[in-house]
Coordinates of C-alpha atoms in Angstrom, one line a residue:
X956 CA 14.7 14.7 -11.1
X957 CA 17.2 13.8 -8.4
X958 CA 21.1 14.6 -8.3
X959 CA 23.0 11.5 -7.3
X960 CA 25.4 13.3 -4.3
X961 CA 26.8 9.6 -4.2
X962 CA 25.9 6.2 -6.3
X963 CA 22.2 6.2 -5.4
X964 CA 19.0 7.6 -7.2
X965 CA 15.8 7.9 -5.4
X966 CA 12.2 8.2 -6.5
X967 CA 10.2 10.6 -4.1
X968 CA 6.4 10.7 -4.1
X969 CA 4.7 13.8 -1.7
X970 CA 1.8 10.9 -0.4
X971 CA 3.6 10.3 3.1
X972 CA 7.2 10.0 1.5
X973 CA 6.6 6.8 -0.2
X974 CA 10.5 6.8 -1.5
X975 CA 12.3 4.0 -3.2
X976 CA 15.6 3.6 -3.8
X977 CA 16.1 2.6 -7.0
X978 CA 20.0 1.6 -6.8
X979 CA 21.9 0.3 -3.4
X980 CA 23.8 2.5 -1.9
X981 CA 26.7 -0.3 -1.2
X982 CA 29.7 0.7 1.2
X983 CA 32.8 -2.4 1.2
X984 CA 35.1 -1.0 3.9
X985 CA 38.7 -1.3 3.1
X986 CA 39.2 -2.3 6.7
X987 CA 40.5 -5.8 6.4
X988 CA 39.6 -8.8 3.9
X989 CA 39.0 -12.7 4.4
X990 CA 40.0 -15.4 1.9
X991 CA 37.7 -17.1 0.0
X992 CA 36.2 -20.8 2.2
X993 CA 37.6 -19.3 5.3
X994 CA 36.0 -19.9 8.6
X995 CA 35.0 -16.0 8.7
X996 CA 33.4 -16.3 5.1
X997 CA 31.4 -19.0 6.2
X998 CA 30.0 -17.3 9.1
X999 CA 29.5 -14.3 7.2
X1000 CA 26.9 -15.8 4.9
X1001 CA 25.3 -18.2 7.3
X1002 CA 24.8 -15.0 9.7
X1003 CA 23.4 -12.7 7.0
X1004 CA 21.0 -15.7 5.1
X1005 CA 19.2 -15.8 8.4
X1006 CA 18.8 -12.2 8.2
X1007 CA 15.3 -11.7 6.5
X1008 CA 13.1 -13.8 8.0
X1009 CA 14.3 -12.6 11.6
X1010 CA 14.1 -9.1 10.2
X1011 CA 10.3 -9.1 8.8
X1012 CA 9.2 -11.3 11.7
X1013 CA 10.3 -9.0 14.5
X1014 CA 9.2 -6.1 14.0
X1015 CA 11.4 -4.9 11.3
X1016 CA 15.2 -4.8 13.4
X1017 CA 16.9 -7.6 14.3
X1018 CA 20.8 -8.2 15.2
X1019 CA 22.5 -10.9 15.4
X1020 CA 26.7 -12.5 15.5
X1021 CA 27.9 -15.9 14.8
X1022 CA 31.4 -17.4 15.3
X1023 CA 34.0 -17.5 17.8
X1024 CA 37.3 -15.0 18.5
X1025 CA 38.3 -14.0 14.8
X1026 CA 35.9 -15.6 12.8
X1027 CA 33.1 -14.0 14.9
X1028 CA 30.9 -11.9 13.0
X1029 CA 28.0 -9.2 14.0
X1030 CA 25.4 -8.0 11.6
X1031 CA 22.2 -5.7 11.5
X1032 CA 19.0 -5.9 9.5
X1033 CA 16.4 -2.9 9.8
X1034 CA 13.4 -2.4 7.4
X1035 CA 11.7 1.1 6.6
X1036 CA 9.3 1.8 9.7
X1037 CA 5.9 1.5 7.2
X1038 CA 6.9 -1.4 5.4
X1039 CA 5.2 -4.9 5.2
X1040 CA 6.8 -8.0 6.5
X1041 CA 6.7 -9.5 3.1
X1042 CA 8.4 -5.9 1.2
X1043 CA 10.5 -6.3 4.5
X1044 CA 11.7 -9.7 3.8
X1045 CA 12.2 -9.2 0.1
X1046 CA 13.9 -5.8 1.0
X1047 CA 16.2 -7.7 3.2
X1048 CA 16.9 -10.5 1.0
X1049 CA 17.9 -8.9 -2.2
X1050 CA 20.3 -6.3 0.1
X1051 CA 22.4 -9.1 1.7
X1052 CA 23.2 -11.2 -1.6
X1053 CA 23.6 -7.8 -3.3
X1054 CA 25.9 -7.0 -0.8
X1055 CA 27.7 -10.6 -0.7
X1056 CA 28.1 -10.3 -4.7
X1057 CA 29.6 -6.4 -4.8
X1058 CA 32.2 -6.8 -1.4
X1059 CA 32.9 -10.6 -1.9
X1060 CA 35.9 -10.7 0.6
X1061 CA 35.6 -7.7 2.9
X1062 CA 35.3 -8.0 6.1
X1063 CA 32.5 -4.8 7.0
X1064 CA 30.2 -4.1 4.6
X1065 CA 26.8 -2.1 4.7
X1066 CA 24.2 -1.6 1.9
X1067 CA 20.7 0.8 2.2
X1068 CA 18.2 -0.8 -0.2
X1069 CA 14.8 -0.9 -1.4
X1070 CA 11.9 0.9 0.1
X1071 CA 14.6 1.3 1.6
X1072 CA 16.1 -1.3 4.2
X1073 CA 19.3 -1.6 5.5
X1074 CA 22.1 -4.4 6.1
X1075 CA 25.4 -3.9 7.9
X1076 CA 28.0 -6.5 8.9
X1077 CA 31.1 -6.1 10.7
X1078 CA 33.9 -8.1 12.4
X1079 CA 33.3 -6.0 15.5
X1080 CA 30.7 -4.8 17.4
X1081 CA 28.7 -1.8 16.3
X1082 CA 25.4 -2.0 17.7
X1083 CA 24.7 1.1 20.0
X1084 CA 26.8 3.7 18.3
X1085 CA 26.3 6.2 15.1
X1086 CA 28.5 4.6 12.4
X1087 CA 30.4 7.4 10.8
X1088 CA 30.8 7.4 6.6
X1089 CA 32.8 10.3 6.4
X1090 CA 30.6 12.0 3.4
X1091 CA 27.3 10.2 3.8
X1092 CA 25.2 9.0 0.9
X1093 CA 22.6 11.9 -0.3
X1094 CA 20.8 13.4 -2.8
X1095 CA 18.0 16.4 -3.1
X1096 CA 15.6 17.6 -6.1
X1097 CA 16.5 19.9 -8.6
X1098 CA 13.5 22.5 -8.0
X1099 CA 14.4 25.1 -6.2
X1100 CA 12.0 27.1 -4.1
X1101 CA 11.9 30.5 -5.3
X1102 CA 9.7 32.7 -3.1
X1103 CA 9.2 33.4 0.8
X1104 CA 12.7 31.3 1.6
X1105 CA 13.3 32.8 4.8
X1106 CA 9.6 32.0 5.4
X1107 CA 9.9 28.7 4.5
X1108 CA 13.5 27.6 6.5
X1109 CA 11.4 28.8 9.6
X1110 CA 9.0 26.7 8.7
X1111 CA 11.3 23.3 7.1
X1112 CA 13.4 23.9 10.5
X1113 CA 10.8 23.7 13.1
X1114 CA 9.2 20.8 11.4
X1115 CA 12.1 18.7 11.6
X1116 CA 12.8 19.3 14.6
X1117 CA 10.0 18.2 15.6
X1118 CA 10.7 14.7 13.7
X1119 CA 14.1 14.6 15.4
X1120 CA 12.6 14.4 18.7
X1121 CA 9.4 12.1 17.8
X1122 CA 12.3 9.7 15.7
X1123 CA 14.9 9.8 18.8
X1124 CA 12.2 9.3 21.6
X1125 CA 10.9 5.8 19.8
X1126 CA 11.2 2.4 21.3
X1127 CA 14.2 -0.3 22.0
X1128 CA 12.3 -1.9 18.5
X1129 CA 11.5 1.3 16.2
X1130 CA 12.6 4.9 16.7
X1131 CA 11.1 6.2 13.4
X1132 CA 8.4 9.3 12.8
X1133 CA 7.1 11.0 9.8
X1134 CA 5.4 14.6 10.0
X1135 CA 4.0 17.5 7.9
X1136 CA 4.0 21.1 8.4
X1137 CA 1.2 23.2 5.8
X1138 CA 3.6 26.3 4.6
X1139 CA 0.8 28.1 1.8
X1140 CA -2.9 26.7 1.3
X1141 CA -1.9 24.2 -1.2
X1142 CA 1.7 23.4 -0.3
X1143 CA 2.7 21.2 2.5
X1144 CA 6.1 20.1 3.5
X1145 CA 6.9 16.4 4.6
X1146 CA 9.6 14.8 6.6
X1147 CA 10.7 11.3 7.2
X1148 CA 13.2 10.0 9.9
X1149 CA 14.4 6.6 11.0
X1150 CA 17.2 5.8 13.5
X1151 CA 18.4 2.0 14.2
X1152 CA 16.8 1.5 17.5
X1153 CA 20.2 0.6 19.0
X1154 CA 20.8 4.3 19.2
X1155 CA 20.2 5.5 22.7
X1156 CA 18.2 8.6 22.2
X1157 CA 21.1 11.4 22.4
X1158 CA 23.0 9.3 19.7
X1159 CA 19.6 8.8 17.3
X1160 CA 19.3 12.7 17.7
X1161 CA 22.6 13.3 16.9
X1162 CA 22.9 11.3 14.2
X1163 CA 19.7 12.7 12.4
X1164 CA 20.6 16.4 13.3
X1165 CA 23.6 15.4 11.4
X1166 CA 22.3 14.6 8.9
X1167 CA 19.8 17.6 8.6
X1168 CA 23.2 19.9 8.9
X1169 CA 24.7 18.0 5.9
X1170 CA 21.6 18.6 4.1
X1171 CA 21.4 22.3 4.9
X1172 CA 25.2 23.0 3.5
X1173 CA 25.0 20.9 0.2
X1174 CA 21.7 21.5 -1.0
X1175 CA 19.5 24.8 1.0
X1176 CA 17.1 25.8 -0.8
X1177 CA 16.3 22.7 -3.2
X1178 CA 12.1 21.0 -3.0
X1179 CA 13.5 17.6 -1.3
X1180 CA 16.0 15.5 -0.5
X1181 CA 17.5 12.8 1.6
X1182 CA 20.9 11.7 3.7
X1183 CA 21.9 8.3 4.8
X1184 CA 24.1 7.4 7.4
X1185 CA 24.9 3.6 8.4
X1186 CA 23.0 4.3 12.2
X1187 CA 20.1 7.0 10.6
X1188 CA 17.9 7.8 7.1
X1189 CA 16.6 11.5 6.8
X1190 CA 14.1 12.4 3.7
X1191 CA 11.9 15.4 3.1
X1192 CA 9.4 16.5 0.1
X1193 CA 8.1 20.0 -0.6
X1194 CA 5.8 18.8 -3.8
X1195 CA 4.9 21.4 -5.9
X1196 CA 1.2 23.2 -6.0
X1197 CA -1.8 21.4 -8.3
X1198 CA -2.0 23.1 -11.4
X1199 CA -5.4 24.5 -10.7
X1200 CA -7.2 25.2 -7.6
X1201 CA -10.5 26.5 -6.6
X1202 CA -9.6 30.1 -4.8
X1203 CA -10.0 29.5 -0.9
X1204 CA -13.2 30.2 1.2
X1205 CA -13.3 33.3 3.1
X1206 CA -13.5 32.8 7.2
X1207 CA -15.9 35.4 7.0
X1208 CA -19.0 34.6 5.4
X1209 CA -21.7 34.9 8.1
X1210 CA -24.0 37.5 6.5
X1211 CA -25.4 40.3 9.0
X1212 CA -28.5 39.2 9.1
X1213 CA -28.0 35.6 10.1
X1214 CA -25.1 37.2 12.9
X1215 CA -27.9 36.8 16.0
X1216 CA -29.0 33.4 15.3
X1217 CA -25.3 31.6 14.2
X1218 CA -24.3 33.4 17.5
X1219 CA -27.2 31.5 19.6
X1220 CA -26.1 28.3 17.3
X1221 CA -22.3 28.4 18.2
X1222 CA -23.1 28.5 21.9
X1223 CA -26.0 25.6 22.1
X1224 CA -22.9 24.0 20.2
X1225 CA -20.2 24.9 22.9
X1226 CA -22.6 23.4 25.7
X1227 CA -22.7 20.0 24.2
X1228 CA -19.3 19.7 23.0
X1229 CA -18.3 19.9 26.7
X1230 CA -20.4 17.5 27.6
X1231 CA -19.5 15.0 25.0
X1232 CA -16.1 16.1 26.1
X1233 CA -16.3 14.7 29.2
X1234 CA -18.1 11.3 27.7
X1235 CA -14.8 10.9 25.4
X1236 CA -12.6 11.3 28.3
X1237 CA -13.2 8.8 31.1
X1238 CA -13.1 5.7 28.0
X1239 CA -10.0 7.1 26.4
X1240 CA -8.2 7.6 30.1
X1241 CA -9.5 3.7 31.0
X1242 CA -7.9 2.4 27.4
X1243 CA -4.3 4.0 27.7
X1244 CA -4.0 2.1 31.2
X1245 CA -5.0 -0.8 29.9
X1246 CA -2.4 -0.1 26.9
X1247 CA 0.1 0.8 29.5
X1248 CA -0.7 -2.3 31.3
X1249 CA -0.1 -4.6 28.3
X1250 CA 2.9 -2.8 27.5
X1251 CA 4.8 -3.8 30.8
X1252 CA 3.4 -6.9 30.3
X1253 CA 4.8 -7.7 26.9
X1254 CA 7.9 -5.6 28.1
X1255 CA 8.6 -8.2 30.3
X1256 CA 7.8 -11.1 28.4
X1257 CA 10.7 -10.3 25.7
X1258 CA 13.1 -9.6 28.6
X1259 CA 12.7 -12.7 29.6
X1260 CA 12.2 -14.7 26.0
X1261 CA 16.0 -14.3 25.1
X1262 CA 17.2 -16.7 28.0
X1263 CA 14.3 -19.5 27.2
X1264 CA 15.4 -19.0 23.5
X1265 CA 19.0 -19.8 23.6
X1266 CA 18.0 -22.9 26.2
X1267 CA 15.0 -24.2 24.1
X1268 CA 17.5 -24.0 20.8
X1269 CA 20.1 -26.6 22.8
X1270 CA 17.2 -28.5 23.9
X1271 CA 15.9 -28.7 20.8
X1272 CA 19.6 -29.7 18.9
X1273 CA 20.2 -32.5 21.6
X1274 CA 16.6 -33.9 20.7
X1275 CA 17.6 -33.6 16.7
X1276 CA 20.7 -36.1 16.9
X1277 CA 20.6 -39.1 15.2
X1278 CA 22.7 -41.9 15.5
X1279 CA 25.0 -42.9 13.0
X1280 CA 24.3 -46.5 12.0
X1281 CA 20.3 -44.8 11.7
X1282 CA 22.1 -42.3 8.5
X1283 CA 24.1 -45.5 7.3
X1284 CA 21.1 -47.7 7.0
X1285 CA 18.9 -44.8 5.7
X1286 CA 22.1 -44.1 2.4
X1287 CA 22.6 -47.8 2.2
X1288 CA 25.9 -47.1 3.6
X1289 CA 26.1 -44.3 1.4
X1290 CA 25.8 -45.9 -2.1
X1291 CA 27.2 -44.1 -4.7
X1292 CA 23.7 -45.2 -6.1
X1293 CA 22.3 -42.0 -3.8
X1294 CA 24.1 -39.4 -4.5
X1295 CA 22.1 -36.5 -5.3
X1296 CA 24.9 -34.2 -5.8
X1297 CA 28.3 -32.8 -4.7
X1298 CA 29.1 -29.5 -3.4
X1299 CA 32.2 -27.5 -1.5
X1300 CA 32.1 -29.3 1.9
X1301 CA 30.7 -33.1 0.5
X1302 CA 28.2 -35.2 -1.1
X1303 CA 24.4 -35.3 -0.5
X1304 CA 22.7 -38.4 -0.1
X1305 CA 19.1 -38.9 -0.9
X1306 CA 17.5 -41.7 1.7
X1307 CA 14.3 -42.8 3.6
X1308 CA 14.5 -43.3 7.4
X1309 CA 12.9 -46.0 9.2
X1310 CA 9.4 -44.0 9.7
X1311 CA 9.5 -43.9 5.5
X1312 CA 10.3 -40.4 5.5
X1313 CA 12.2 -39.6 2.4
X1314 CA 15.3 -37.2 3.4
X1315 CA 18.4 -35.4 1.9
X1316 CA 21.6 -36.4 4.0
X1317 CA 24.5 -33.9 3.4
X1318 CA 28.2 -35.8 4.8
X1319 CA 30.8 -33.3 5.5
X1320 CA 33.9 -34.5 3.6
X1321 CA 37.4 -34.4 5.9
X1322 CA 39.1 -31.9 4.1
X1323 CA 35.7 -29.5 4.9
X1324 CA 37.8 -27.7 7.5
X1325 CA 35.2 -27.3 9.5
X1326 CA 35.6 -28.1 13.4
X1327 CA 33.1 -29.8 15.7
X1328 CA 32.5 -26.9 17.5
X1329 CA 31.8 -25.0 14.0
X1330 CA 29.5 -27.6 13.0
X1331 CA 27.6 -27.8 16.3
X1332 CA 27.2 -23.8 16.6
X1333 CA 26.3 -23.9 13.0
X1334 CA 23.8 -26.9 13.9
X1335 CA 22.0 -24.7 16.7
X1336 CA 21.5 -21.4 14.1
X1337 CA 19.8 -23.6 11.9
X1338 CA 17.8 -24.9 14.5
X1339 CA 16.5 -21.4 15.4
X1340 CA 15.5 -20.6 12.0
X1341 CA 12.0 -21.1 11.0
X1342 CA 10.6 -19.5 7.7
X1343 CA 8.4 -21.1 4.8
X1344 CA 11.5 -19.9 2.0
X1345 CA 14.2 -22.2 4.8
X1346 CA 15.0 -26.0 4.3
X1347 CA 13.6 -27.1 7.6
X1348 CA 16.1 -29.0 9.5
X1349 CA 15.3 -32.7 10.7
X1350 CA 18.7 -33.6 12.3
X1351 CA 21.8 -34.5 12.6
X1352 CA 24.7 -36.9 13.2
X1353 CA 28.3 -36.2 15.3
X1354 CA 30.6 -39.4 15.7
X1355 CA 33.5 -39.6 16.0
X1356 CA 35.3 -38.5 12.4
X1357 CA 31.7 -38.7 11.1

């Protein structure tokens, strides 16, 4: 049984700290709110609809902002380090209409989800630096641990220290480490860390040893728990013994009479072992250069991707524009006889181009309120995104009024 700290409830199983998060943890900042249709709105939910795809495809991070001056809008999508791409997408895409539906209006929101993942957006930049909640969001189990404790915080604290580090030394694209530490025969303790890899490593460390300090003043003592901050997630297990277990195997059950020959056997033993040492060696030294190789290689390749992105996207929107008298022909002027439906910003018209391709042609209405420039920034995200669950975009037309 878990005590809800905040308004979250977690399932903990000891197998590798498979945790779900049952409920969102949702956060609606009370930092400034946007009306309803507004510029800012719109950007909001364009912004965070692209989120899951770009999330589960890349590795499980992504961050991304949208808009100009005040409208402009920055949001963050991370996924738990072992998840799939698909429980990643899914993770990512129940959080950010979750989080739409419970903070309709505000302007920073975050929400930890799922399995879990994690979706922040702001009207500022927050990338690089440890979001502070004030009291974070946390929880532990109701056992207690009732023998050895001083033992055991000896044990607890040099394990997560441990996870700190191997967390806060990860990549640009995961900082995130699991470990175990065996405290009796049948016990072992488990410990889960994830940082946004944003986080420089100082502020990853800081934020988890945060964490861990919060955990040590609410709940010392307790068989598991978690914290969650906006920039870092800390969980640990300490599942209880089986209820029956064969008593262990003594280290010493050579009998005297067998002492001379198991003697002879552990040194014939000790001459081999070196020499398949030394086979293991040379192969495993050849394949981290090659690793090491790659890694610069690929290193390199994303440094440079970025650039040819942004240039193939406004290649790719000039080569998408149609011209107008192509989307008049196609609607039959846009007969009344096509309209497929109406929503917010205009009509959509169903029609068939001149290649016989049958097409749905959306006309912004002039009281849309949205700007050329809104509508050609909105025109190159679309273009970018690319998933099988995404209308694929075909093109579009800019004339004039039209």
């Amino acid at each position: 049984m878990w005590v809800k700290l905040t308004a979250l409830s977690s399932i903990l199983s000891h197998l590798l700290i498979s945790i779900s998060l049952v409920e969102a943890y949702i956060r609606c900042y009370d930092t400034g709110n946007f009306t309803v249709n507004s510029t800012y709105g719109k950007n909001r939910d364009l912004l965070l609809a692209s989120l899951p795809p770009n999330v589960s495809t890349k590795g499980g991070f992504f961050t991304a902002n949208f808009g100009q001056n005040a409208d402009k809008v920055y949001a963050l999508g991370m996924c738990r380090g072992d998840s799939t791409p698909d429980d990643c997408y899914k993770c990512v895409n129940s959080t950010f209409h979750e989080l739409i539906a419970n903070c309709p209006n505000q302007k920073e929101a975050l929400a930890w989800r799922g399995k879990p993942c994690h979706v922040h957006y702001a009207n500022h930049s927050f990338y690089g630096t440890p979001q502070d909640l004030g009291v974070p969001a946390a929880g532990y189990n109701t056992g207690d641990i009732t023998f050895n404790l001083t033992e055991f915080d000896t044990v607890w604290e040099s394990l997560m220290d441990t996870v700190v580090r191997n967390a806060s030394n990860g990549s640009s694209t995961l900082k995130y480490a699991t470990g175990e530490a065996d405290f009796t025969i049948t016990q072992t303790i488990y410990a889960l860390m994830q940082c946004t890899p944003d986080l420089s490593y100082q502020n990853c460390d800081f934020c988890l040893r945060q964490s861990i300090s919060y955990y040590e003043r609410c709940c010392h003592g307790k068989q598991g728990g978690y914290v969650q901050r906006p920039s870092c997630y800390f969980q640990w297990d300490f599942p209880p013994p089986p209820a029956a277990s064969p008593p262990p195997q003594s280290v010493n059950t050579i009998k005297k009479g067998n002492y001379r020959s198991a003697r002879r056997h552990a040194e014939e033993g000790g001459h081999r072992s070196s020499q398949t040492l030394v086979i293991i060696i040379v192969p495993i030294v050849i394949l981290v250069a090659v690793l090491v190789i790659l890694a610069v290689a690929i290193l390199r390749k994303r440094i440079a991707k970025p650039k040819q992105d942004d240039q193939n996207a406004k290649t790719r929107v000039e080569s998408l524009q149609f011209d107008f008298d192509a989307v008049r022909v196609a609607t039959e002027d846009f007969s009344d006889a096509n309209i497929l439906g109406r929503g917010g910003f205009g009509p959509v018209y169903k029609g068939k181009l001149e290649d016989g391709r049958q097409v749905a042609i959306k006309r912004l209405s002039e009281n849309s309120g949205q700007g050329q420039q809104e509508f050609k920034n909105e025109v190159m995200l679309l273009a970018k995104l690319q998933h099988r669950n995404l209308v694929r975009l075909l093109g579009f037309s800019l004339e004039q009024k039209e």
